[in-house]
Structures are given as C-alpha cells and as structure tokens.
Amino acid sequence: MFIISWIYKKIVTIIHTIILYSLRFGPIPQHIAIIMDGNRRWAEKHHLDKKDGHASGYIKIEETLDWCEKLGVKAITVFAFSIDNFKRTESEVDALMKLAEDKFVNMLVKNSSLLDKHNCAVKVLGKWELLPDFVRNAATKVIEYSGKYNNMYMNFCFPYTATEEITQSIQKVVLHRINTNHDSETHEKTSILKDLEDNMYTKHCPPLDLVIRTSGERRLSDFLTWQSTSSAVFSFEQVLWPDFSLWNLFSDVLNYQRSYPEIKKYREQMKKLTERTERIEMSESTH
C-alpha cells in the first residue's frame, strides 16, 4: 500500500511539473489576487464544522503559493477576511481570529516553512486596529521575520475592504498636500493619481494581472477595486476554494495568456494618457 501511495505521489508531482513548465512558454501574471470563496459551503458539504472549512482553505493557500512560485509569480494577494465579516456570529469570528494567529505562528516555527522555502515576504493589508492584540502581535512577528525575503510577496487582506483602502489613501494624499501647501515644487512633480497609487496597500507589488474568484460568484465584493481597473483579467471558478486545483490555476493562467496582447496594448495606452495628464497638471500648477 505504501509503495502504491508513493508511486501515485510521484506521478502527480511529474504531472504538476509538466503543467507548470508548459505555462512558462507564455506570459506569466506577475500579480494574482484570489477571492477564496466557499470555505463554509465546503465544510457543510462534507458535514464538518465551519472552522474546519476555513482550516482547509488555508492549506489550499499554501498549495497555491507553491504552484505560483514555481510559475514565477511575484505577488499573491488573498482576500482573507473582509471588514464586513465582523458581522458574522461571535463564535465564528473568534474561531477565524484564532486560526489566523495559529497560522501566523506556524509560519515561524514550522520546519522548512513556506516563507523560507519560497523566499517569501508576508504582508498583512487592512485596518489593523480592528484586529485583536494577539493577532496583531503574531502578524507583526511574521512580517518582521519575512522582511529579509524578496523573491515574492504573500499579501493577506485582513481585515480589508477596497472602500476602506481607497478612503485611507485619499485621506493621506489630502493631508500631505495640505501640510506641504507651501512647497509648490512638490506638487509640480507629482500627480494626484500617482499620489493615490503610492498610498495603496499593494504599492510594493507589480500591477494586478489576474483576479480569481471561486464558488461561482461573479462579483468583486469590495476587493482591490482600484487595482483591478488596470486591465486585470477575471476568472470565476465554479469550484469551492478548498477544492481549487492546479487544473483550475492552469485554466486561469491560460485565460490570462490569451488576453495578454489586449492587456499590453491597453496598458501602453493608459501609460501615455497618464503621462499626458501629469504634464497638464504640472502645467496648470505653474500658472
């Protein structure tokens, strides 16, 4: 039985390697965002507790990170917890906070952790003040530990909404411009759009290329709405998140590769438009 299991795992590994290698002949999305929908439904389907569904969802994050690193993806951003999720039952929220703490701690103590294995830096994006102290402390340790790595970024949006992200970016830009109102040269050299971009949570990442949502839902649910306007490709999978497979990722990346010529053309046009807008803004600021 052991031999059969060993042979099966070897065959699966070989197949996965072939799949990932074949994708590298085309353009690879440098930044993939995932709305990990379906953990609770998966648990219900398998007659398990909700917390077991969320735990299985985290295991899938580790698998997906491994696939993406082998593909050459530089940033993965997952919607781990919406600010709106605090409206769920107290018991479920508490379970999710405890799970988050456990996983952050495990990233540091597990032998050959995914951070060390993939030379991966972790970022936790969102409204930190809403998190319990024990989660903030665990997240801070992971961020500090992984700060030495630069091969790829693993971003956990937790707790997060795009509305909150855009709001805080606007507030920072407005306050900065008020505080530097006397310095006209500063305003001449920067555009409002660039200032907003520089204050987004994902400013350390490449532009968003691919957004994947599982469970069959076809909406963004207040996730990376600013970043997704830059011609990101959307893939809506019917599968529940814990059942997401390499075949699903293969299909999603192929979808991106088919759309790449249009994406490249659109971004070149937007770059020219942005440069023109910046020139106009700087010209107006000098008069």
C-alpha positions as a printed Julia matrix, in Angstrom:
287×3 Matrix{Float64}:
   0.0    0.0     0.0
   2.86   2.35    0.87
   4.56   1.69   -2.47
   1.34   2.39   -4.39
   0.86   5.65   -2.5
   4.49   6.64   -3.16
   4.17   5.88   -6.88
   0.91   7.87   -7.07
   2.51  10.92   -5.42
   5.47  10.73   -7.79
   3.18  10.57  -10.83
   1.14  13.54   -9.57
   4.34  15.53   -8.97
   5.56  14.8   -12.5
   2.2   15.84  -14.0
   2.2   19.07  -11.97
   5.74  19.85  -13.12
   4.78  19.33  -16.77
   1.7   21.57  -16.39
   3.66  24.38  -14.75
   6.53  24.1   -17.23
   4.16  24.3   -20.21
   2.64  27.54  -18.91
   6.04  29.21  -18.73
   6.21  29.31  -22.53
   3.71  32.18  -22.38
   3.5   35.43  -20.36
   3.09  34.78  -16.65
   0.87  37.01  -14.47
   3.16  38.74  -12.0
   0.41  39.58   -9.52
  -2.52  37.24   -8.85
  -5.38  38.11   -6.49
  -7.75  35.48   -5.11
 -11.18  35.75   -3.51
 -11.19  32.48   -1.58
 -14.92  31.87   -1.53
 -16.64  28.68   -0.43
 -14.93  27.51    2.78
 -18.17  27.38    4.78
 -20.11  25.67    1.99
 -17.29  23.16    1.61
 -17.48  22.36    5.33
 -21.27  21.97    5.16
 -20.95  19.73    2.11
 -18.54  17.45    4.0
 -20.54  17.61    7.27
 -17.75  19.45    9.07
 -17.58  22.46   11.36
 -17.11  25.88    9.74
 -13.68  26.25   11.33
 -12.59  23.04    9.56
 -13.62  24.59    6.26
 -11.51  27.68    6.96
  -8.56  25.49    8.02
  -8.82  23.55    4.75
  -8.92  26.86    2.92
  -5.6   27.85    4.49
  -4.0   24.58    3.38
  -5.08  25.47   -0.14
  -3.32  28.84    0.2
  -0.06  27.01    0.9
  -0.56  24.75   -2.13
  -1.4   27.68   -4.39
   1.62  29.64   -3.16
   3.82  26.69   -4.1
   2.34  26.48   -7.61
   2.63  30.22   -8.17
   6.24  30.36   -7.0
   7.16  27.62   -9.48
   5.38  29.58  -12.21
   7.34  32.74  -11.49
   4.51  34.81   -9.99
   5.9   37.67   -7.88
   2.88  38.58   -5.74
  -0.24  36.83   -4.48
  -2.97  38.79   -2.71
  -5.74  36.85   -0.99
  -8.97  38.17    0.48
  -8.62  36.51    3.88
 -11.16  38.5     5.91
 -13.47  41.36    5.0
 -14.25  44.11    7.48
 -17.88  43.14    6.86
 -17.11  39.63    8.2
 -17.13  41.07   11.71
 -20.92  40.96   11.33
 -20.82  37.15   11.48
 -21.52  35.29   14.71
 -19.12  35.95   17.56
 -18.13  32.28   17.71
 -17.18  32.18   14.02
 -15.23  35.45   14.19
 -13.38  34.22   17.28
 -12.55  30.95   15.52
 -11.21  32.84   12.48
  -9.06  35.1    14.66
  -7.62  32.08   16.49
  -6.98  30.34   13.16
  -5.17  33.44   11.86
  -2.97  33.56   14.96
  -2.17  29.84   14.69
  -1.22  30.12   11.03
   0.96  33.19   11.54
   2.76  31.41   14.4
   3.17  28.24   12.32
   4.83  30.25    9.57
   7.65  30.92   12.03
   8.02  27.58   13.82
   7.3   25.02   11.1
  10.38  23.29    9.72
  11.04  24.33    6.12
   8.2   26.83    6.36
   6.64  28.19    3.2
   8.36  31.52    3.85
  11.85  30.03    3.91
  11.07  27.58    1.13
   9.9   30.27   -1.28
  11.97  33.23   -0.07
   8.59  34.89    0.52
   7.79  38.15    2.31
   4.41  38.35    4.07
   2.29  41.49    4.22
  -0.98  41.9     6.13
  -3.09  44.58    4.45
  -6.09  46.23    6.02
  -7.41  48.05    9.06
  -5.15  46.62   11.74
  -6.81  48.44   14.64
  -9.87  46.18   14.26
  -7.82  43.05   15.0
  -7.34  41.59   18.49
  -3.92  42.23   20.04
  -2.88  38.57   19.83
  -3.47  38.51   16.06
  -1.62  41.8    15.52
   1.33  40.54   17.54
   1.55  37.28   15.59
   1.22  39.08   12.25
   3.9   41.62   13.21
   6.39  38.85   14.0
   5.78  37.16   10.64
   6.14  40.43    8.73
   9.37  41.3    10.53
  10.81  37.8    10.08
   9.96  37.56    6.38
  11.12  41.1     5.6
  14.52  39.71    4.62
  13.0   37.84    1.67
  12.41  39.34   -1.78
  11.53  36.52   -4.19
   7.77  37.05   -3.89
   5.07  38.65   -1.76
   2.22  36.89    0.01
  -0.4   39.52    0.88
  -3.21  38.72    3.3
  -6.04  41.28    3.1
  -7.15  41.02    6.72
  -9.41  42.79    7.68
  -9.99  44.62    4.44
 -12.37  46.34    2.04
 -11.41  48.29   -1.07
 -13.61  51.15    0.13
 -11.52  51.49    3.29
  -8.26  51.22    1.32
  -9.23  53.95   -1.14
 -10.57  56.16    1.66
  -7.34  55.98    3.67
  -5.31  56.67    0.52
  -7.34  59.79   -0.26
  -7.03  60.98    3.35
  -3.24  60.58    3.3
  -2.91  62.42   -0.02
  -5.14  65.3     1.13
  -3.3   65.66    4.46
   0.07  65.55    2.73
  -0.94  68.22    0.23
  -2.34  70.44    2.97
   0.84  70.06    5.04
   3.08  70.77    2.03
   0.92  73.52    0.55
   3.8   75.98    0.78
   6.01  73.73   -1.35
   4.76  74.29   -4.89
   7.63  72.3    -6.41
   6.41  69.13   -4.69
   3.01  69.47   -6.32
   4.52  70.23   -9.69
   6.41  66.93   -9.73
   3.6   64.6    -8.72
   0.11  63.92  -10.0
  -2.88  63.13   -7.81
  -3.25  59.69   -9.4
   0.35  58.78   -8.66
  -0.01  60.01   -5.09
  -3.07  57.8    -4.65
  -1.24  54.8    -6.15
   1.68  55.36   -3.78
  -0.66  55.14   -0.78
  -2.46  51.94   -1.77
  -1.78  48.85    0.31
  -0.32  46.98   -2.7
   2.16  49.69   -3.72
   5.02  47.22   -3.17
   3.63  44.83   -5.81
   3.55  44.66   -9.61
   0.28  45.79  -11.27
  -2.58  43.37  -10.74
  -2.8   40.92  -13.66
  -5.28  38.21  -12.71
  -8.21  38.03  -10.28
  -9.59  34.59   -9.41
 -12.82  34.01   -7.51
 -14.06  30.58   -6.53
 -17.53  29.19   -5.7
 -19.29  30.52   -8.81
 -19.89  34.07   -7.58
 -19.25  36.74  -10.23
 -18.52  39.91   -8.24
 -15.54  41.58   -6.58
 -17.17  42.05   -3.16
 -15.24  45.26   -2.44
 -11.84  43.66   -3.15
  -9.0   45.53   -4.92
 -11.41  47.61   -6.99
  -8.78  50.3    -7.57
  -6.08  47.85   -8.67
  -8.39  45.8   -10.89
  -9.17  48.77  -13.14
  -5.72  48.43  -14.75
  -6.9   45.77  -17.22
  -6.74  42.78  -14.88
  -8.21  39.54  -16.23
 -11.06  37.99  -14.22
 -11.59  34.25  -13.81
 -14.68  32.98  -12.0
 -14.36  29.34  -10.95
 -17.34  27.16  -10.0
 -15.23  25.1    -7.59
 -15.26  25.84   -3.84
 -11.95  27.22   -2.58
 -10.69  24.13   -0.68
 -11.23  22.12   -3.89
  -9.3   24.58   -6.08
  -6.73  22.59   -8.06
  -3.71  23.09  -10.27
  -6.01  22.41  -13.24
  -8.1   25.43  -12.23
  -4.99  27.59  -11.97
  -3.8   26.24  -15.33
  -7.09  27.3   -16.93
  -6.97  30.74  -15.29
  -3.4   31.45  -16.41
  -4.23  30.26  -19.94
  -7.12  32.72  -19.92
  -4.68  35.47  -18.94
  -2.23  34.46  -21.68
  -4.95  34.58  -24.33
  -5.88  38.09  -23.18
  -2.3   39.33  -22.82
  -1.97  41.12  -26.21
  -5.04  43.24  -25.4
  -3.8   43.87  -21.86
  -0.4   45.02  -23.1
  -1.99  47.36  -25.65
  -4.39  48.82  -23.07
  -1.64  49.45  -20.53
   0.53  51.19  -23.09
  -2.4   53.47  -23.94
  -3.06  54.16  -20.25
   0.61  54.94  -19.66
   0.55  57.56  -22.42
  -2.7   59.02  -21.05
  -1.28  59.18  -17.52
   1.89  60.9   -18.72
  -0.23  63.41  -20.62
  -2.41  64.04  -17.54
   0.68  64.59  -15.39
   2.06  67.11  -17.86
  -1.25  69.01  -17.86
  -1.41  69.02  -14.03
   2.16  70.28  -13.73
   1.49  72.94  -16.36
  -1.61  74.16  -14.51
   0.24  74.22  -11.18
   2.8   76.66  -12.57
   0.15  79.21  -13.56
